[in-house]
mmCIF file of C-alpha atoms in Angstrom:
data_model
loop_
_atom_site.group_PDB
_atom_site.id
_atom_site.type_symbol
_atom_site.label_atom_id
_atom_site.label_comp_id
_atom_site.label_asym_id
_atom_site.label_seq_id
_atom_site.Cartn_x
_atom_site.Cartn_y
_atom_site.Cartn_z
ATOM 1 C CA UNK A 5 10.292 -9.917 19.155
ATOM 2 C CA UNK A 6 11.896 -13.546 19.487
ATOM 3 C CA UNK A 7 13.643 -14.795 16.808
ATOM 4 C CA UNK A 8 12.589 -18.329 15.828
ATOM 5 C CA UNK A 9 13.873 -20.716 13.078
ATOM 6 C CA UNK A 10 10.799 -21.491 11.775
ATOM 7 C CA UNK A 11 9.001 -22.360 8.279
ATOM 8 C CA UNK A 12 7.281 -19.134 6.969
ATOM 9 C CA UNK A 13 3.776 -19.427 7.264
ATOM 10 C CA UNK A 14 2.591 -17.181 4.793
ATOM 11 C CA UNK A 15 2.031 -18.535 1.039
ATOM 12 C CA UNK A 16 1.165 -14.974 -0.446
ATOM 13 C CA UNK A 17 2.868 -12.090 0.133
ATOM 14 C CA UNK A 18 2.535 -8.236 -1.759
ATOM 15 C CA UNK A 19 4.613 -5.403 -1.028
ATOM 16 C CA UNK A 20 3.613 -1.961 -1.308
ATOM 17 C CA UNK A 21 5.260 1.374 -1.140
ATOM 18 C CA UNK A 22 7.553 3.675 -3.161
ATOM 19 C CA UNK A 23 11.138 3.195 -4.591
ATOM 20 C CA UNK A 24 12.329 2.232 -1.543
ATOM 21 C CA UNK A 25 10.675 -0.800 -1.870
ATOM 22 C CA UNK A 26 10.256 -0.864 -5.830
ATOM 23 C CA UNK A 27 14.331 -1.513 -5.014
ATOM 24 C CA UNK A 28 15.688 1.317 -7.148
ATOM 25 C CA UNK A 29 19.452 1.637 -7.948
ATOM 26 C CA UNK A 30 19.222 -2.269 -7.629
ATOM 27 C CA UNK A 31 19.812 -3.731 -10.859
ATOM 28 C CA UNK A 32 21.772 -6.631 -12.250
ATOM 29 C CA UNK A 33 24.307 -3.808 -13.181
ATOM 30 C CA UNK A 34 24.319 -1.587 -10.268
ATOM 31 C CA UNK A 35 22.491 1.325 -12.245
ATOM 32 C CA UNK A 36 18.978 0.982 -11.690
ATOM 33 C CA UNK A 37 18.075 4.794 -11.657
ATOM 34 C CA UNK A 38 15.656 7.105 -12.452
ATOM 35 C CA UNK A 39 17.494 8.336 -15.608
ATOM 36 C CA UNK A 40 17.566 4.025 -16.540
ATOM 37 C CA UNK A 41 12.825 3.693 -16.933
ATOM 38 C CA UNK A 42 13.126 0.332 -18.187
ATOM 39 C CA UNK A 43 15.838 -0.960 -16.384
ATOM 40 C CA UNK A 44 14.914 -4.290 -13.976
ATOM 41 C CA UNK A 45 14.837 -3.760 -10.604
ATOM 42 C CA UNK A 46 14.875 -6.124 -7.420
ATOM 43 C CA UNK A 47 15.247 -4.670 -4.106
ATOM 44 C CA UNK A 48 15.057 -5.541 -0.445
ATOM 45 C CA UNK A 49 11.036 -7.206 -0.832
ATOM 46 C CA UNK A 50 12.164 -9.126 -3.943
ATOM 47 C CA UNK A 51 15.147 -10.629 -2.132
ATOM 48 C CA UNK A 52 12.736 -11.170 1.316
ATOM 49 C CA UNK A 53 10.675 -12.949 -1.123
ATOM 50 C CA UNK A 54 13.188 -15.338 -2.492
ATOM 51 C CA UNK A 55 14.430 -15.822 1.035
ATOM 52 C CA UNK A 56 10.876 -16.666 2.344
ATOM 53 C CA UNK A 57 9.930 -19.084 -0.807
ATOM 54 C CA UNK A 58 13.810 -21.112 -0.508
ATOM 55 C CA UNK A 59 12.907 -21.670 2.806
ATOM 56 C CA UNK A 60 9.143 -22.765 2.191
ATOM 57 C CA UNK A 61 10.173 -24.879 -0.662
ATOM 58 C CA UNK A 62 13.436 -26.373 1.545
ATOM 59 C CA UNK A 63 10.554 -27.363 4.009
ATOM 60 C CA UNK A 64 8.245 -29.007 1.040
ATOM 61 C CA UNK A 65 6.042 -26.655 0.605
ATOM 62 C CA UNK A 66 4.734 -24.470 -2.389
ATOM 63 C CA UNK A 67 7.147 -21.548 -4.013
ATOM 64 C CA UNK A 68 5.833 -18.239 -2.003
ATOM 65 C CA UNK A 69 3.542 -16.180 -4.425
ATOM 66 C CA UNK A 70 4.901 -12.802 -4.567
ATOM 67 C CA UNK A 71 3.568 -9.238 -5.989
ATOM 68 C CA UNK A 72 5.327 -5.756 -5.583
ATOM 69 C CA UNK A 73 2.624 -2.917 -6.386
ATOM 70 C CA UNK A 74 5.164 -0.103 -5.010
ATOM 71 C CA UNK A 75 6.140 2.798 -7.589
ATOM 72 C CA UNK A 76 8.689 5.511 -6.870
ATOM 73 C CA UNK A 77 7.476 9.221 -5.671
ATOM 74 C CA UNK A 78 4.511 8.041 -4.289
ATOM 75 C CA UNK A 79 3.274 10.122 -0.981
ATOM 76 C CA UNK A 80 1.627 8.107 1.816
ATOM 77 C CA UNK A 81 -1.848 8.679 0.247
ATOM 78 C CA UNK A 82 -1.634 7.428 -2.562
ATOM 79 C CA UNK A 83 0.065 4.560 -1.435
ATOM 80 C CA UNK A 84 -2.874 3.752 1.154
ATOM 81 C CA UNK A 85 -5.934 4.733 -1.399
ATOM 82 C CA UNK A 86 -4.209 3.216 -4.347
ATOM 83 C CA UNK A 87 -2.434 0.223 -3.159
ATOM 84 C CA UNK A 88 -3.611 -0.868 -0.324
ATOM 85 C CA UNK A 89 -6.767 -2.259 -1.588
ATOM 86 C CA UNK A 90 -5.311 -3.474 -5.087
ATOM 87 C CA UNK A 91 -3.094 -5.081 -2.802
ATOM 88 C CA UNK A 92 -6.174 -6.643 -0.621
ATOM 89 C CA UNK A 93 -7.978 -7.425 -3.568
ATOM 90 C CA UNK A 94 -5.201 -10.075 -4.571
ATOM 91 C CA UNK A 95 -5.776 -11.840 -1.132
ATOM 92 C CA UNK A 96 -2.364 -12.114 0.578
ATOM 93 C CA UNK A 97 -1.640 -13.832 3.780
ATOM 94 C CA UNK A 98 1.654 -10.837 4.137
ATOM 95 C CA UNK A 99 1.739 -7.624 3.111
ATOM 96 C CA UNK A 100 4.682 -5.153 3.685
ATOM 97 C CA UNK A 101 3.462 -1.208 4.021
ATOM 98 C CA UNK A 102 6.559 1.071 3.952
ATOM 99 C CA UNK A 103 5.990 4.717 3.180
ATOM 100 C CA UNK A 104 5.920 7.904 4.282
ATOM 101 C CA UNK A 105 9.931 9.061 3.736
ATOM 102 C CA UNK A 106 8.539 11.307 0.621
ATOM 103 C CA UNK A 107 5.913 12.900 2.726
ATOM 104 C CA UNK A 108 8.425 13.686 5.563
ATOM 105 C CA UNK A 109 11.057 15.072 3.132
ATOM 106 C CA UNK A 110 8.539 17.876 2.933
ATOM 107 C CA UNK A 111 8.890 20.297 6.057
ATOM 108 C CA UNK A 112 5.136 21.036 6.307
ATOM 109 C CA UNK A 113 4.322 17.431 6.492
ATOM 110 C CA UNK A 114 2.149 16.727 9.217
ATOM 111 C CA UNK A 115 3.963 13.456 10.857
ATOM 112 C CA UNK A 116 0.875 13.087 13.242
ATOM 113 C CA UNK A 117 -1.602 12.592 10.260
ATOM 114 C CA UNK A 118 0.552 10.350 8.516
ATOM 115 C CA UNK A 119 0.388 8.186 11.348
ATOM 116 C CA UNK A 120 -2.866 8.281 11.812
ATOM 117 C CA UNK A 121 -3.730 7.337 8.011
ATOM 118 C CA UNK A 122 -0.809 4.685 8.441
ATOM 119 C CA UNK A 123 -2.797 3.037 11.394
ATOM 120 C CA UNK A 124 -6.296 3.505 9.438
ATOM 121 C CA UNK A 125 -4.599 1.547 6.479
ATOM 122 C CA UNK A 126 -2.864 -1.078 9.296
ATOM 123 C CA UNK A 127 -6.097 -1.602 10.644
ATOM 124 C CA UNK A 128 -8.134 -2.643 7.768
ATOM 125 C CA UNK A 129 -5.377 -5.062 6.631
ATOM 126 C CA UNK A 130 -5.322 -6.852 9.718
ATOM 127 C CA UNK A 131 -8.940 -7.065 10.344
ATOM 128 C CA UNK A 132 -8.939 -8.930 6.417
ATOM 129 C CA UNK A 133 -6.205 -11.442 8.090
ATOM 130 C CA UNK A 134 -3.760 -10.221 6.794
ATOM 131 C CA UNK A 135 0.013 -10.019 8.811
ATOM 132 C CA UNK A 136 1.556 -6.704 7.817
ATOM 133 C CA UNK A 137 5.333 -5.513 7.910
ATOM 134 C CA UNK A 138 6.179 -2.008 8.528
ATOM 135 C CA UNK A 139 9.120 0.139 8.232
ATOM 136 C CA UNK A 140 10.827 2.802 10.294
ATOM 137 C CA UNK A 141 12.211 5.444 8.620
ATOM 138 C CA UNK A 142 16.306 5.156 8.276
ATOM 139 C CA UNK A 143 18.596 7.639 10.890
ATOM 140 C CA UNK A 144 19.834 10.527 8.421
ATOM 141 C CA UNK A 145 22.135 11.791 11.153
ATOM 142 C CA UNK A 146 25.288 12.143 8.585
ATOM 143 C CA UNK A 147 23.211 14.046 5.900
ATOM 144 C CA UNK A 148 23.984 17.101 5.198
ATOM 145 C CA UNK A 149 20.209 18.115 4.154
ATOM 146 C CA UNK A 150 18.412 15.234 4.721
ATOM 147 C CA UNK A 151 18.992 15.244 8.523
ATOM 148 C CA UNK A 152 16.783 18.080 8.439
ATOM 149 C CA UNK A 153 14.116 15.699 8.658
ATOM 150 C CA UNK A 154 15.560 13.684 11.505
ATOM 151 C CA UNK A 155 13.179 14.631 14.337
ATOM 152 C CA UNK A 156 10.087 13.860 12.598
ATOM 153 C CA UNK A 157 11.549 10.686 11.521
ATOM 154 C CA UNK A 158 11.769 10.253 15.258
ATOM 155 C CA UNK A 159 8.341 11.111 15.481
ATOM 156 C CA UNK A 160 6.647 9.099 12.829
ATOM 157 C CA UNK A 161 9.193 5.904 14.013
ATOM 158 C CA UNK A 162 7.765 6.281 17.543
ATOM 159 C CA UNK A 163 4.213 5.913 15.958
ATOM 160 C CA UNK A 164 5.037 3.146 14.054
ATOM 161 C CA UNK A 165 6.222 1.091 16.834
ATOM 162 C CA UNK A 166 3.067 2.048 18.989
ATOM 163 C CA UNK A 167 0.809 1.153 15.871
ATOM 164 C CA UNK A 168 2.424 -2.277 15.454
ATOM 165 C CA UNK A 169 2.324 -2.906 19.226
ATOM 166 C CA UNK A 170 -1.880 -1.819 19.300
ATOM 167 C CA UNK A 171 -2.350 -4.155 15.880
ATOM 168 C CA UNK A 172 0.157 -7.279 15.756
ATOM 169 C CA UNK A 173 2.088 -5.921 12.888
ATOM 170 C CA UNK A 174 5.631 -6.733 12.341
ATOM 171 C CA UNK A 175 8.489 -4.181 11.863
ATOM 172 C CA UNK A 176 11.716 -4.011 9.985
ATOM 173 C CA UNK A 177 13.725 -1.554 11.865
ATOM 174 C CA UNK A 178 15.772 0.778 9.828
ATOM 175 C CA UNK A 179 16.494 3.023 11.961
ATOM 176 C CA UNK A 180 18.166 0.769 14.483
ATOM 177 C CA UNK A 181 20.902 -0.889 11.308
ATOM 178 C CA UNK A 182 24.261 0.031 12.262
ATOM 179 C CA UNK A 183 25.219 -0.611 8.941
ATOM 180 C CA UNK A 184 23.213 1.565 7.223
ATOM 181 C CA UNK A 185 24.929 4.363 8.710
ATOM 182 C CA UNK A 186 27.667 3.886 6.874
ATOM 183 C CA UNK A 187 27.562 5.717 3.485
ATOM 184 C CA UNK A 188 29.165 2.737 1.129
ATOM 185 C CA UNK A 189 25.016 1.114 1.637
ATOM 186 C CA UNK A 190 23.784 3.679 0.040
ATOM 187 C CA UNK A 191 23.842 5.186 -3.898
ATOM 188 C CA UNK A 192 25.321 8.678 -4.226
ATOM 189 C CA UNK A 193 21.861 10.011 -4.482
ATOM 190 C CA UNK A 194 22.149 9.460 -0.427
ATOM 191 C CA UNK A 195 18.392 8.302 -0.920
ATOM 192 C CA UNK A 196 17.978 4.736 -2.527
ATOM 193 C CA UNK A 197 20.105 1.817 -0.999
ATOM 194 C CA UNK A 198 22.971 0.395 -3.197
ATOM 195 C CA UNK A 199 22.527 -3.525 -3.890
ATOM 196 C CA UNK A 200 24.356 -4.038 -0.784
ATOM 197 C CA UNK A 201 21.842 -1.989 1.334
ATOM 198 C CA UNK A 202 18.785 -3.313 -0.412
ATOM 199 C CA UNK A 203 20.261 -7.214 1.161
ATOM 200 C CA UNK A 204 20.822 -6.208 4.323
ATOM 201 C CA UNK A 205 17.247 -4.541 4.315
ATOM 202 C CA UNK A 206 15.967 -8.100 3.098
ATOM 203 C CA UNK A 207 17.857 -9.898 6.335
ATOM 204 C CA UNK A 208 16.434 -7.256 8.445
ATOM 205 C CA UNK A 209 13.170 -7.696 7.605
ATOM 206 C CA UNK A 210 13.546 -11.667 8.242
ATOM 207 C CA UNK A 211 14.876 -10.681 11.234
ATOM 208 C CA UNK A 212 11.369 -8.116 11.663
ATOM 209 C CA UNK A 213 9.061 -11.068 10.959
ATOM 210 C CA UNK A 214 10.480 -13.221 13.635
ATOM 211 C CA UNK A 215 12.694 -15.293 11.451
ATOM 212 C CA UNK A 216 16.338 -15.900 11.715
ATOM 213 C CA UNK A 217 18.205 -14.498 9.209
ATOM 214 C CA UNK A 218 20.485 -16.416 6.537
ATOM 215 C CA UNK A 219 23.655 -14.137 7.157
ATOM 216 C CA UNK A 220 24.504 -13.558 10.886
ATOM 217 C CA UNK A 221 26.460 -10.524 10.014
ATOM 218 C CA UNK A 222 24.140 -8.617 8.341
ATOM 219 C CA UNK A 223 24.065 -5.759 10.517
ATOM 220 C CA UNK A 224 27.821 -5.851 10.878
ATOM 221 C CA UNK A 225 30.048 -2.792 10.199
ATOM 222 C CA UNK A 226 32.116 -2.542 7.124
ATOM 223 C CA UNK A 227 35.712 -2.111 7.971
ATOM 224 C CA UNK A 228 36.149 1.497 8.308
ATOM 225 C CA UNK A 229 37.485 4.278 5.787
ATOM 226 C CA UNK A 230 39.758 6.820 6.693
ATOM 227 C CA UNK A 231 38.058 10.025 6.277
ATOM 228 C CA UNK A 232 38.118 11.820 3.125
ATOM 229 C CA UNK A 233 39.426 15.488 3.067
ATOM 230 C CA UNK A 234 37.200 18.037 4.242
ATOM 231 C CA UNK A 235 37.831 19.518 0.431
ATOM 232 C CA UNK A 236 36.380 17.163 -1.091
ATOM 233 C CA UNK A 237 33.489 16.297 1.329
ATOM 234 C CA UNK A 238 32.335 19.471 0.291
ATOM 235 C CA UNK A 239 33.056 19.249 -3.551
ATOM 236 C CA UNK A 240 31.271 15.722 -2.715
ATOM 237 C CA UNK A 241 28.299 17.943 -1.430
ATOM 238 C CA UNK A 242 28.483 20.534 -4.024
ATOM 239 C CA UNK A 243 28.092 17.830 -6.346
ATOM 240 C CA UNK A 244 25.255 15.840 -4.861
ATOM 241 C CA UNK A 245 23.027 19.239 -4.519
ATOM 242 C CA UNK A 246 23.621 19.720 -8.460
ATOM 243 C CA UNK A 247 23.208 16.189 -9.937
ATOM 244 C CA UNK A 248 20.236 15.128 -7.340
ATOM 245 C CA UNK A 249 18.813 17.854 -4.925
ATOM 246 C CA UNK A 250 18.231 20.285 -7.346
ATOM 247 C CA UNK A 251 16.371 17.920 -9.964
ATOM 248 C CA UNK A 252 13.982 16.622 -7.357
ATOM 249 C CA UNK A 253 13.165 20.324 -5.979
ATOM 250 C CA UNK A 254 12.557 20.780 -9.687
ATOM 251 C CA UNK A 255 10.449 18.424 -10.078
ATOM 252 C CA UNK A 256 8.590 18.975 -6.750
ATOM 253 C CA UNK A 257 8.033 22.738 -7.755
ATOM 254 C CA UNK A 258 6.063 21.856 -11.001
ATOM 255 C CA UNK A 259 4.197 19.505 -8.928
ATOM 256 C CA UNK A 260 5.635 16.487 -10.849
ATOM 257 C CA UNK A 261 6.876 13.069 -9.477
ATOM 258 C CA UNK A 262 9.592 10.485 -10.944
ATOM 259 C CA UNK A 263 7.056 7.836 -11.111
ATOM 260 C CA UNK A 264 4.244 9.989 -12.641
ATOM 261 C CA UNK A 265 4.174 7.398 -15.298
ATOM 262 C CA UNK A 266 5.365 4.569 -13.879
ATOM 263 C CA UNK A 267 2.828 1.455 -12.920
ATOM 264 C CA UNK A 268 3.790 -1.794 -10.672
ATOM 265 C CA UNK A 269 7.086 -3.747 -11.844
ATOM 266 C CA UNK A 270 4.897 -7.281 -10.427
ATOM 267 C CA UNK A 271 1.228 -6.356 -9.994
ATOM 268 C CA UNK A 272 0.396 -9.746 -10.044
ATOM 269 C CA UNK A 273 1.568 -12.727 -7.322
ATOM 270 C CA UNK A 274 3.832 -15.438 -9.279
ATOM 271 C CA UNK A 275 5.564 -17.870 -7.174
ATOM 272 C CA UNK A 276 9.359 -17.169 -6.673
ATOM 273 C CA UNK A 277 11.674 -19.754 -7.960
ATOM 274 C CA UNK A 278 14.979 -20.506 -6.629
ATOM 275 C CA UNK A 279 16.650 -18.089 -9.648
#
């Protein structure tokens, strides 16, 4: 898609999804957890928010009205039975759908069925009007577990693409960031971006609506690391199964979810000021 410098059109947007796009681990202190309920979150939609109303309001027109309806641990179906219509019934011009990632971390999950409920959901959103922003799923190639899940990532990211091609949607492609591959974007859960991640998300997804982003570089590299000892990669590992694999297989067994009592951090559309 070509990139053009242009005013954003849209004067309502809602985002919809699960922490990924509730922004956890991104809070004013850098510890925006699970363990942390109350604490405030922004994320990669709050700052593609901000970024769309500074530039409608640099322009002269209204602040962009802005809801985010997306909880964490929510499956696919939920997300499209649940939020898509609250999300419709608040009457955006822009909606982003990202989900699926908590499905696919399951290894029975059936990537073709996700798409097609994904394209069900993408459907009836356009057909109200509405312009709609997917996401890819991110490249877990330097996971140790997670990678795992890397060919139906492929999978579901090839139907995403085809659905947004058939339907005029937009997408905000993850999987293509070079930067995300590099381990210093993300928190040391190695699931949920750092605040550093979550703004180079928010240029991408400029970038995925056919706007020019405000930082040139945000896809560039960091400078690189020299590589830790293979020691303590794996006392690294060792560490990460115990403090964050292990909790969420837990909680997965007993058929529990982080954000089983969680609701939306902005279920209703206020206009984004410039702070």
């Amino acid at each position: 898609m070509a990139v053009q410098p242009t005013t954003p059109p849209w004067t309502r947007y809602v985002a919809i999804g699960d922490s990924f796009t509730e922004g956890l681990w991104d809070a004013p202190d850098g510890d925006g957890g699970p363990d942390r309920p109350d604490a405030p979150l922004r994320g990669w939609a709050d700052l593609l928010a901000a970024h769309l109303s500074t530039r409608r309001q640099a322009a002269g027109e209204p602040a962009l009205e802005y809801a985010n309806l997306a909880v964490r641990g929510r499956l696919l179906r939920p997300i499209l039975t649940d939020q898509v219509p609250a999300a419709m019934g608040l009457q955006p011009d822009l909606v982003s759908l990202v989900g699926g990632g908590n499905d696919i971390l399951r290894p029975a999950a059936d990537v073709d069925r996700l798409a097609r409920d994904l394209e069900a959901a993408v459907v009836r959103l356009r057909r109200a009007g509405i312009d709609v922003l997917l996401g890819t799923g991110v490249d877990a190639a330097g996971s140790p577990l997670v990678k795992a899940t890397r060919s139906r990532v492929g999978v579901y990211n090839a139907h995403i693409w085809s659905i947004a091609r058939r339907h005029g949607a937009h997408v905000v492609d993850l999987w293509g960031m070079r930067s995300l591959l590099d381990w210093r974007m993300w928190h040391e859960d190695r699931i949920h971006l750092t605040t550093e991640g979550h703004a180079r998300v928010a240029q991408a997804a400029l970038v995925g609506l056919g706007l020019t982003p405000d930082d040139e570089r945000w896809d560039d590299p960091l400078a690189p690391q020299p590589p830790a000892p293979r020691l303590d990669r794996l006392r690294g590992d060792a560490q990460w199964v115990r403090t964050h694999v292990y909790p969420w297989a837990t909680r997965r067994l007993r058929g529990r979810s982080s954000g089983d009592t969680r609701t939306a951090k902005r279920p209703h559309p206020e206009p984004v000021t410039a702070d």
